[in-house]
XYZ file of C-alpha atoms in Angstrom:
602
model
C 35.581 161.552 150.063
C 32.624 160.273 148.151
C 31.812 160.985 144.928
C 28.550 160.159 142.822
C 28.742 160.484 139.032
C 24.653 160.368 137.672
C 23.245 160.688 134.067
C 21.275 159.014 131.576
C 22.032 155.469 130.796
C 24.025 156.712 127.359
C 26.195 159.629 129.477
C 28.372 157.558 129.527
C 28.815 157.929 133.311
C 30.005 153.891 134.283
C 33.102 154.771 131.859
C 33.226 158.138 134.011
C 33.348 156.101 137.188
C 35.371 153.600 135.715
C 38.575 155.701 134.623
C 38.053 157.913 137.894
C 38.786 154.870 139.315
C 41.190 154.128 137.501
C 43.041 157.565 138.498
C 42.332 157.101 142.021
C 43.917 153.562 142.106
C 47.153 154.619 140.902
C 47.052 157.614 143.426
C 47.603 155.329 145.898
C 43.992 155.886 147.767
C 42.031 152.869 149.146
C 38.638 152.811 147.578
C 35.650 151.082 147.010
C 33.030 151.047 144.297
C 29.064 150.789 143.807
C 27.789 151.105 139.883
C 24.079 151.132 140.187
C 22.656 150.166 136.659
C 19.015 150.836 135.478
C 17.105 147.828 135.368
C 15.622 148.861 131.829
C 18.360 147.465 128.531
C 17.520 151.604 126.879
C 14.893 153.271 129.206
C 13.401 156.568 127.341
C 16.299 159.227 127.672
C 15.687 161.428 130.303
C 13.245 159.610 132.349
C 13.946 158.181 135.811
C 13.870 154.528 134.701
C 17.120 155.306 132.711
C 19.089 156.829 135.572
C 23.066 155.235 135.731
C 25.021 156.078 139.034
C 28.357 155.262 140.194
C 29.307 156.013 143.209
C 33.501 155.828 144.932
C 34.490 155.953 148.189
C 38.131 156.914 148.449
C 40.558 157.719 151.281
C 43.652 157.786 152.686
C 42.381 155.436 155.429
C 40.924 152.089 155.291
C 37.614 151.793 153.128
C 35.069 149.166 153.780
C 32.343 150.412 151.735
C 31.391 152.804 148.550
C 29.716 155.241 151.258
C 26.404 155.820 153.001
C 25.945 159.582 151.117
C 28.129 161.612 148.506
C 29.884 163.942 149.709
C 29.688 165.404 145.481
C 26.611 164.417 143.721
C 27.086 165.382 139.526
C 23.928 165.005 138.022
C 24.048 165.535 134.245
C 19.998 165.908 133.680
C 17.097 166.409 135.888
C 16.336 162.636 136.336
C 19.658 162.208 137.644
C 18.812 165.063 139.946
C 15.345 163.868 141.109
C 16.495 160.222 141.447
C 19.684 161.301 143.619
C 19.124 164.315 145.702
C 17.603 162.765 148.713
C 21.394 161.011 149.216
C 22.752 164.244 148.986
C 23.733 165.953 152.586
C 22.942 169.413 153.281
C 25.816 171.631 152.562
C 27.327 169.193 149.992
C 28.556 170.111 146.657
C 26.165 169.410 143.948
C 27.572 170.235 140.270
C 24.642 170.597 137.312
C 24.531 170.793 133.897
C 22.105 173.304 132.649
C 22.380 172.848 129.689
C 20.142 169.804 130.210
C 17.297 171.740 132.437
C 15.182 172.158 129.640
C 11.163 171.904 129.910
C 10.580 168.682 127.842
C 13.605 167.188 130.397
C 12.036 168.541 133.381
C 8.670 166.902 132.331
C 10.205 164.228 131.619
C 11.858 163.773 134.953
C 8.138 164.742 136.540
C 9.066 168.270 137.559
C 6.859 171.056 137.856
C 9.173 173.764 138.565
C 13.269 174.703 137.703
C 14.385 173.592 141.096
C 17.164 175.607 139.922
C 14.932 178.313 140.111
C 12.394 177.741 142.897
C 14.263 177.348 146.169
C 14.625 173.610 146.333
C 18.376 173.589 146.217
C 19.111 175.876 148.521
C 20.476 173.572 151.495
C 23.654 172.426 149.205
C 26.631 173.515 147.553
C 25.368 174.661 143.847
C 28.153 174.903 141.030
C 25.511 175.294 138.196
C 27.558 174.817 134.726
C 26.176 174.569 131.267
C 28.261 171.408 130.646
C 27.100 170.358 127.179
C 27.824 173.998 125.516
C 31.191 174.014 126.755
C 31.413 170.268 125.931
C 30.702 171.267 122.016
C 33.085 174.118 122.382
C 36.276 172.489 123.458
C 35.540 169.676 120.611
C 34.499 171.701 117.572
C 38.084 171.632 116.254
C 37.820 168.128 115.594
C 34.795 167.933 113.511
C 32.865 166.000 115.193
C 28.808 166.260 114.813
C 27.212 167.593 117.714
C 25.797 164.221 118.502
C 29.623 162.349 118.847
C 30.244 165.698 120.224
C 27.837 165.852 123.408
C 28.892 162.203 123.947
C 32.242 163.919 125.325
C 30.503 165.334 128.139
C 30.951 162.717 130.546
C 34.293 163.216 130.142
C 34.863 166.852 130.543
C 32.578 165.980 133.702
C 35.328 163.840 134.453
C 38.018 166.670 133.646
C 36.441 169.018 136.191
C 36.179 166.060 139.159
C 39.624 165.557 138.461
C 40.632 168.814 139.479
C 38.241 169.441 142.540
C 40.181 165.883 143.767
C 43.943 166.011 142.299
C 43.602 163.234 139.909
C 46.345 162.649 137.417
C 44.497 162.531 134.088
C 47.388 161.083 131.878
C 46.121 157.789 132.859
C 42.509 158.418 131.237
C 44.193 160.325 128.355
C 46.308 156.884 127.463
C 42.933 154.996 127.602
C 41.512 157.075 125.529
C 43.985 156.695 122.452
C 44.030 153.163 122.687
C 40.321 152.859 123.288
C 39.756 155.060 120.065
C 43.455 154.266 117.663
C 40.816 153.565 114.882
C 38.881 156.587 115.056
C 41.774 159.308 116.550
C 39.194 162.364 116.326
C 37.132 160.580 119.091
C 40.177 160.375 121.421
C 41.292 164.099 120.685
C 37.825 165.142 121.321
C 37.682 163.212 124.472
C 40.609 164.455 125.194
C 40.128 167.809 124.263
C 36.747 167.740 126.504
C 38.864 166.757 129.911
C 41.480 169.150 129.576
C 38.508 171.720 128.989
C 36.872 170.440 132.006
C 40.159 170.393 134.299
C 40.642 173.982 133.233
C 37.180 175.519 133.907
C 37.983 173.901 137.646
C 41.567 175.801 137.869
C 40.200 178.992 136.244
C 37.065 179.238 138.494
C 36.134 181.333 140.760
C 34.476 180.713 143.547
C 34.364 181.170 147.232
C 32.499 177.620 148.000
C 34.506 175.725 145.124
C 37.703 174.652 146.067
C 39.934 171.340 145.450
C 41.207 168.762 147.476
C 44.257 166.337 148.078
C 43.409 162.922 149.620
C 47.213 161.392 150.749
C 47.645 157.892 149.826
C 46.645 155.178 152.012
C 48.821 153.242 154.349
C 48.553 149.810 152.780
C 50.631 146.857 152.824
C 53.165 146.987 150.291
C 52.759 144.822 147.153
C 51.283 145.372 143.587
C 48.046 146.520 143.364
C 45.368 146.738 140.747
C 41.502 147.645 140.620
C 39.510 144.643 140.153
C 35.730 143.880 140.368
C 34.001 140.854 141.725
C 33.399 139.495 138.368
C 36.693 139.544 137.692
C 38.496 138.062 140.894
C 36.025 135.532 140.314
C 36.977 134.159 137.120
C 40.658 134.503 137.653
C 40.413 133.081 141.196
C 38.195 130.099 139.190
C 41.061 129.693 136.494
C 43.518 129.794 139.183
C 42.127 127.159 141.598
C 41.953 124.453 138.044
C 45.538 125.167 137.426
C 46.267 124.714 141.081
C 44.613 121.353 140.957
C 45.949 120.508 137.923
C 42.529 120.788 135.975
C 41.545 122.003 132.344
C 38.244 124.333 132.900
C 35.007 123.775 131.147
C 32.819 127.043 131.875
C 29.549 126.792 130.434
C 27.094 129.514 130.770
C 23.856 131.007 129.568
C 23.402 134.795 129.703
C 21.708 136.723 132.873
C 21.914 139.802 134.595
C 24.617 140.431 136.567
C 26.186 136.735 136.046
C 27.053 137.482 132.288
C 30.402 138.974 133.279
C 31.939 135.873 134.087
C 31.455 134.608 130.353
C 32.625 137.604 128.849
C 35.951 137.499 130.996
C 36.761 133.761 131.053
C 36.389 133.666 127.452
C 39.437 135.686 127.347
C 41.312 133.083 128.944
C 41.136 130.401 126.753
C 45.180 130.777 127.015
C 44.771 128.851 130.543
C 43.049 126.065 129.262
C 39.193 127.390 129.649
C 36.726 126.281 127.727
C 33.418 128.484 127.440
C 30.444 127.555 126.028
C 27.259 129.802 125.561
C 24.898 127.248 126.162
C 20.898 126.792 124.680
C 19.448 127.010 128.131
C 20.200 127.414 131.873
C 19.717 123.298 131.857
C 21.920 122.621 129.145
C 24.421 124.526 130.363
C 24.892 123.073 133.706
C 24.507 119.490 132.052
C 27.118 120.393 129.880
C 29.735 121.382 133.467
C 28.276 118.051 134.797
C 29.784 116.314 131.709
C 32.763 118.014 131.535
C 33.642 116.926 134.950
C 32.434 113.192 134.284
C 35.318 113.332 131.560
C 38.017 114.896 133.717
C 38.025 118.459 133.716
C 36.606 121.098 136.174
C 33.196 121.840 135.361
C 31.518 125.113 135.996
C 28.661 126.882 135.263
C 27.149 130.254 136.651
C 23.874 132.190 136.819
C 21.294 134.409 138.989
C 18.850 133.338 141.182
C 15.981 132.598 138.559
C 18.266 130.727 136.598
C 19.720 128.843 139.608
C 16.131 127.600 140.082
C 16.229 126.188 135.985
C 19.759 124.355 137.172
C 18.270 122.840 140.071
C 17.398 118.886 138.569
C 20.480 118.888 136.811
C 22.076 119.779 140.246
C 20.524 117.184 141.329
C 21.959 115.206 138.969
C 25.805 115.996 140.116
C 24.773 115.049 143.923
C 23.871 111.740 143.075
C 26.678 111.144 140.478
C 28.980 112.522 143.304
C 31.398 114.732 140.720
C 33.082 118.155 140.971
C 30.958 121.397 139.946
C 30.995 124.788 140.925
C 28.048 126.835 140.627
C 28.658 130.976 140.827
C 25.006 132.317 141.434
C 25.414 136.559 141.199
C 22.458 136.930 143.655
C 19.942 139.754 142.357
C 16.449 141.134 143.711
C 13.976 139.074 142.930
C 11.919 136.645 142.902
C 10.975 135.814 139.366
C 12.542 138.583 137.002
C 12.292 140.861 139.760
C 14.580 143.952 139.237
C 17.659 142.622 137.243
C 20.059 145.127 138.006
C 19.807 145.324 141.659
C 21.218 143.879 144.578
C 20.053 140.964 147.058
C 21.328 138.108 148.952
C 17.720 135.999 148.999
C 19.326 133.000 147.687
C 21.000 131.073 150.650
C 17.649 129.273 151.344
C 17.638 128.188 147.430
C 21.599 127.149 148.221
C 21.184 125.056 151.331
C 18.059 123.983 150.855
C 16.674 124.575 147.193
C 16.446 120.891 145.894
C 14.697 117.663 146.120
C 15.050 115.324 148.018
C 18.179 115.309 150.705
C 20.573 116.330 148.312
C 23.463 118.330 150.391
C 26.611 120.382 149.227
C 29.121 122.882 149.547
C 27.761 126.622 150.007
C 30.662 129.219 150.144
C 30.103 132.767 149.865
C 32.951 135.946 149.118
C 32.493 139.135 151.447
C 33.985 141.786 148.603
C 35.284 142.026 145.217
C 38.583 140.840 146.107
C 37.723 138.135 148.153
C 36.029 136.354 145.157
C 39.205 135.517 143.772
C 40.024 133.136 147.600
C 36.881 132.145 147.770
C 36.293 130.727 144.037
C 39.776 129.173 145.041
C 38.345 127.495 148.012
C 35.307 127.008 146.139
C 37.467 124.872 143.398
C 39.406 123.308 146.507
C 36.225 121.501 148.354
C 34.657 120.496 144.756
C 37.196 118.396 143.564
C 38.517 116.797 146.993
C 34.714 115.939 147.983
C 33.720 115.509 144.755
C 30.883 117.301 145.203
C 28.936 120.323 143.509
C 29.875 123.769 145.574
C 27.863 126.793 145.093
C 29.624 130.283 145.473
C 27.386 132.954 146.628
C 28.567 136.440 145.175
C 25.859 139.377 144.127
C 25.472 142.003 141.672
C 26.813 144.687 144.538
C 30.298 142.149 144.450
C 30.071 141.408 140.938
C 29.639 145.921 139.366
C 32.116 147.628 142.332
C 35.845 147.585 142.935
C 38.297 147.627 145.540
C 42.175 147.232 145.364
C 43.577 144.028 145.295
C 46.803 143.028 146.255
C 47.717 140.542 143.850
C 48.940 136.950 145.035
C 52.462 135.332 143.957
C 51.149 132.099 142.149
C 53.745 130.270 142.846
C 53.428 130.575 146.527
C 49.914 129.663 146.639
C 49.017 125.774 147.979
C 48.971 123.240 144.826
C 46.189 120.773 145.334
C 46.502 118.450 143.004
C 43.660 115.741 141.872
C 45.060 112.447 141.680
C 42.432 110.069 139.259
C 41.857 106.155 140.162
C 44.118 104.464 137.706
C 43.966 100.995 140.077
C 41.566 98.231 137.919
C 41.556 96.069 140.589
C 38.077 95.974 142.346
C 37.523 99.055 141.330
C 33.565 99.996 141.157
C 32.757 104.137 140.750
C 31.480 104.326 144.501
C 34.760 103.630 146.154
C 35.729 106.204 148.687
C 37.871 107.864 150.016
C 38.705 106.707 154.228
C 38.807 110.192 155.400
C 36.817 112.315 152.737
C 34.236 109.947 152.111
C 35.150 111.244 148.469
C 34.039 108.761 145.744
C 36.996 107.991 143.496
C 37.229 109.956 140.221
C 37.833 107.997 136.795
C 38.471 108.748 133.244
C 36.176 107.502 130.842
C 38.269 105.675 129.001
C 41.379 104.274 131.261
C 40.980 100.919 130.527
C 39.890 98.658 132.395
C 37.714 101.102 134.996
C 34.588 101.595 132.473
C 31.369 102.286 134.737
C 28.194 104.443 134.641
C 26.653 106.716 136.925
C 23.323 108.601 137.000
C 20.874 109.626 137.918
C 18.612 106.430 139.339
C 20.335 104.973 142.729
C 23.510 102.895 142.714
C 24.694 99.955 144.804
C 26.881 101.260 147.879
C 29.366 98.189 146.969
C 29.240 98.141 143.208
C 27.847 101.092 141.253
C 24.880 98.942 139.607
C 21.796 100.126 140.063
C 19.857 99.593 143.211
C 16.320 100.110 144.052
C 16.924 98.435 147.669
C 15.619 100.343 150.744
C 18.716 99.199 152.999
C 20.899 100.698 149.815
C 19.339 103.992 149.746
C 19.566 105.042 153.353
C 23.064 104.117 153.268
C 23.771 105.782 150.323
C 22.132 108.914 151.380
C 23.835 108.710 154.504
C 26.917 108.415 152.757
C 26.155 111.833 150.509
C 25.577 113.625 153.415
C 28.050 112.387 155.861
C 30.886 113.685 153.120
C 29.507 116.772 153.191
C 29.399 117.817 157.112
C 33.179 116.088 157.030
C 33.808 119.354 155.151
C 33.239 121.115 158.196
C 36.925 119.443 159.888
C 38.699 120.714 157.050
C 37.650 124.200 157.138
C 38.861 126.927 159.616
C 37.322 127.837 162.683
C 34.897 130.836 162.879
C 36.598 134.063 163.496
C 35.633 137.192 164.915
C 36.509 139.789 162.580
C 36.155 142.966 164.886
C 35.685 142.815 168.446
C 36.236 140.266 171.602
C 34.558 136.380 171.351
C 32.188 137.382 173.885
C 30.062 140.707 174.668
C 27.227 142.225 174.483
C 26.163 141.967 170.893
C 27.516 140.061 168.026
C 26.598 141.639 164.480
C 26.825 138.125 162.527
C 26.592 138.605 158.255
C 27.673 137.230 155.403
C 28.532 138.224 151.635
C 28.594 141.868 150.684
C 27.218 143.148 153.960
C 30.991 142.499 155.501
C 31.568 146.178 154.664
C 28.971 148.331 155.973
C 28.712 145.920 159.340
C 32.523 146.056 159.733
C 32.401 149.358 159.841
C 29.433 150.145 161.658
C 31.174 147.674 164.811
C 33.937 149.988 164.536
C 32.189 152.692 165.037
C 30.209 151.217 168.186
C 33.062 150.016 169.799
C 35.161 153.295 169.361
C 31.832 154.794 171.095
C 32.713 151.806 173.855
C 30.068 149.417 173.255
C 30.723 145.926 173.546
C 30.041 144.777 169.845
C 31.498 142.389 167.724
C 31.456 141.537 163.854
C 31.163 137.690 162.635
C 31.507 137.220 159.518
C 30.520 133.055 157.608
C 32.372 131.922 154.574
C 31.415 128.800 154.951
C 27.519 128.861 154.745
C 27.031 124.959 154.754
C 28.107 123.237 156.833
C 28.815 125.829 158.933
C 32.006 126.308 160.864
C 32.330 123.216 164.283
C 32.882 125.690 166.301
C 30.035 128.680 165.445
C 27.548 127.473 167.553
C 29.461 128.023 170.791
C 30.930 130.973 169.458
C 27.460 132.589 169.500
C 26.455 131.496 172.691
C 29.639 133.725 174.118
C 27.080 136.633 173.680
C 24.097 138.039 175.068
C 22.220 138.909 171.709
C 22.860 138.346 168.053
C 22.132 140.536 165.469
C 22.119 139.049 161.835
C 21.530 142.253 158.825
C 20.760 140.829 155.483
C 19.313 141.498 152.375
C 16.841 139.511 152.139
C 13.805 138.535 154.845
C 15.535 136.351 157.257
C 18.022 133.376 155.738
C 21.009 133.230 157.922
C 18.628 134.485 160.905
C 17.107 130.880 160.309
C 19.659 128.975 159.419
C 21.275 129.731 163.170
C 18.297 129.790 164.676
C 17.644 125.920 163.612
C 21.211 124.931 163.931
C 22.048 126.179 167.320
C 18.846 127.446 168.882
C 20.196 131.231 169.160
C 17.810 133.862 169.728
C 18.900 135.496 166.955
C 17.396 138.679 165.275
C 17.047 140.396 162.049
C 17.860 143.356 160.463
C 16.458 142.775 157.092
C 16.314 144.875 153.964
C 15.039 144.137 150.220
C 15.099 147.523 148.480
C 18.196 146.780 145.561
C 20.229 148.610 147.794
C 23.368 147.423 150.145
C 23.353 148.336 153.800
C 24.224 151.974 154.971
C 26.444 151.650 157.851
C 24.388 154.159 159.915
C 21.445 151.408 159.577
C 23.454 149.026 161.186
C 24.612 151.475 163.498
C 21.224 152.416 164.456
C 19.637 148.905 164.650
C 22.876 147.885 167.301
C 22.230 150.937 169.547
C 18.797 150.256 170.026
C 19.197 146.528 170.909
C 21.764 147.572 173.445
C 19.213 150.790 173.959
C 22.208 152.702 173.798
């Protein structure tokens, strides 16, 4: 089933989605999230700028995605309505509060007619329910004024879900006290508000309103939670330092979507993390590149635009060869572009983005709970290349949720950094026979004081060197470390379908859902399609490029104009093709779908 909760940015509807969620998790259903956020901090109430949706795709069988249409669409005003009616599939169950069709809200949303009234809702499922009366009802024994009193509708909203779908609402109704101990009257109205909801769905009558049971999903056993990107991120960041051993210096400056990462990690100061809100997006990563100069992980995180402000001082941690991880939560652009929305137009910025021949580490996570391997990983090639590593998530990874089975620590690989203690002929540009890894030193160990920099260094001593001779070698040296990464990664997998065929769909990042599940719909039609999915973005897996010559055509879908499309088509000379889309918006699997039948004009 898919749900879609819509309102006005202060309905309260992520909080909705959020504890639905919540419910759903510890029903045992697979799921997955998308929160779509309005791009304006407080648009007007009521207009379309101001629209908040979140949207859950939950089942007792696997679930790649959050879902290509609702199966439910709430819509708590008209804007919600106008902005989310053309997702809406005829004959599916669309539940309105009237109390909110009102003419200065239906101006307001650009209506010129009640489509309650005129005809225009005719092709779905109407459950037409004055919501915010019956809201202010079920809460007037708590005194509350009819402002904090409306502000409960959301969750009788969420009351009346929970019955059309079998939720347990004890869960919500636990939040809810501790949410509100200081001011109880909140929580009773809140609580008072779902229990009103849940009831109107039990005492209702009505021949197309009915409820539902979705069976738990057939997962592998373990302990599960609901996690977002953002978080699986910072813990999988956290975890990776303790795994090598490594205090974490986070330092950050705020931006849309990326600001989740300093609001969680700060919490974590308990696992030796460090966070600084920093002046700047310069400063900031200045301040990971010294951290790491003095021994500790250094990390820093932003969005495209403010990627582009990191990029000298990025610069800066090539040349000085030390460990940095850079999270960039990819969002539409270019400039400010729209803040809240999706995109993945930043692997050309990644791999390419800086001056000079200045390579490094580009990783990227497929779904919320893959950040937490990935940042891992990401922590894994920074400190044993000693090089900077940027991890590729985006506001559609960062906002949704999936369950995530959560890892036993103590079985996960240690990978311990061992510092240069040795004084004898040491210099800062020894390396490492097989990494090509510079050594890393301590300010301070006596006997092993040095500089780095910026300007060039001598191959053989760490001076500064404004030889020719020196600086080929030494860029050959930078580079050469990096593509060694490449024998100490795994080999390109398949991830649906036979290594040969027809058609390979090749992606990376968040479109793993929607083309996962699209190949598995082609092939269960018995085409010969197959699903590739890159981690590793640079350098690329040894064996990729004969992987995709086992196929007749490659199709790569992206969110952006053509990145990866280029990347392979330089790398390996593959006629590869694009499926490209910039709209804010992931990937509908029927797009995918669509775009794979007609190359194989199926």
């Amino acid at each position: 089933m898919v749900v879609r909760f819509a309102g006005d940015s202060g309905d309260g509807v992520q909080v909705t989605g959020g504890q639905f969620t919540s419910a759903t998790a510890l029903a045992g259903n697979d799921f997955a999230t998308f929160p779509d956020f309005p791009a304006e901090i407080r648009a007007p109430a009521g207009t379309t700028f101001g629209v908040s949706a979140f949207q859950i795709n939950f089942g007792s069988t696997a679930i790649d995605t959050a879902g290509d249409q609702p199966d439910a669409l709430v819509a708590l005003n008209p804007a919600a309505l106008r902005v989310n009616i053309q997702d809406l599939p005829t004959g599916g169950l669309l539940i309105i509060d009237t109390g909110e069709f009102n003419e200065r809200n239906l101006r307001k949303a650009g209506y010129q007619a009640n489509p309650l009234e005129d005809g225009a809702l005719q092709q779905y499922r109407v459950v037409p329910i004055d919501i915010s009366r019956l809201t202010l009802e079920a809460v007037k024994a708590f005194g509350l004024s009819q402002k904090d009193g409306l502000r409960c509708k959301n969750f009788w909203t969420l009351g009346l879900v929970s019955w059309i779908y079998d939720r347990d609402r004890a869960p919500t109704v636990a939040w809810l006290k501790s949410r509100f101990a200081k001011r109880p009257e909140l929580a009773e109205g809140n609580i008072a508000a779902l229990n009103a909801g849940h009831a109107f769905g039990e005492t209702m009558e009505a021949d197309d309103f009915t409820g539902y049971t979705v069976p738990k999903a057939e997962i592998a056993p373990g302990l599960y939670r609901s996690v977002t990107g953002a978080e699986a991120l910072s813990w999988g960041l956290v975890a990776g330092a303790q795994l090598a051993g490594l205090k974490v210096v986070f330092s950050s400056y705020p931006i849309t979507p990326a600001s989740s990462l300093l609001h969680i990690l700060a919490g974590l100061k308990h696992f030796d993390v460090t966070t600084l809100q920093a002046e700047d997006e310069i400063a900031a990563c200045c301040a990971a590149i010294g951290a790491s100069y003095a021994g500790a992980l250094g990390i820093t995180s932003s969005s495209g635009p403010g990627v582009a402000l990191k990029t000298e001082a990025l610069g800066l941690a090539i040349s000085t060869e030390l460990p940095l991880v850079l999270v960039n939560s990819q969002r539409a652009g270019p400039s400010t572009g729209m803040p809240t929305k999706t995109e993945q137009s930043d692997l050309y910025q990644a791999i390419y983005g800086r001056n000079a021949d200045s390579p490094l580490a580009v990783v990227a996570a497929r779904s919320p709970a893959d950040c937490f391997d990935v940042a891992i990983e990401a922590v894994r090639l920074a400190t044993r290349y000693m090089t900077p590593v940027i991890l590729l998530s985006d506001g559609y990874i960062g906002n949704s949720a999936e369950p995530w089975l959560i890892p036993d620590f103590d079985k996960l690989p240690p990978m311990p950094v061992a510092f240069h203690t040795e004084r004898a002929g040491f210099h800062p540009f020894l390396r490492n026979p097989v990494t090509r890894a510079r050594v890393w030193a301590k300010p301070g160990t006596p006997g092993l004081e040095h500089r780095i920099g910026g300007i060039e260094k001598d191959y053989d001593s760490g001076n500064i060197s404004y030889d020719a001779a020196n600086h080929q070698r030494m860029t050959d040296a930078r580079a050469e470390k990096i593509q060694r990464i490449a024998d100490d990664i795994p080999p390109q997998t398949v991830s649906n379908g036979a290594p040969s065929g027809d058609l390979a769909i090749v992606g990376w990042g968040s479109t793993y859902g929607p083309i996962n599940r699209a190949v598995h719909n082609l092939r269960h039609a018995g085409l010969n399609v197959s699903h590739i999915h890159i981690r590793h973005l640079w350098p690329l897996p040894r064996n990729l490029g004969p992987l995709l010559q086992g196929y007749r055509r490659v199709l790569v879908p992206e969110m952006n104009k053509g990145q990866l499309r280029t990347v392979l088509r330089a790398e390996y000379l593959v006629a590869a093709e694009g499926l490209n889309k910039v709209t804010g918006q992931p990937f509908k699997i029927r797009e995918i779908e669509a775009a794979a039948r007609k190359m194989l004009g199926a």
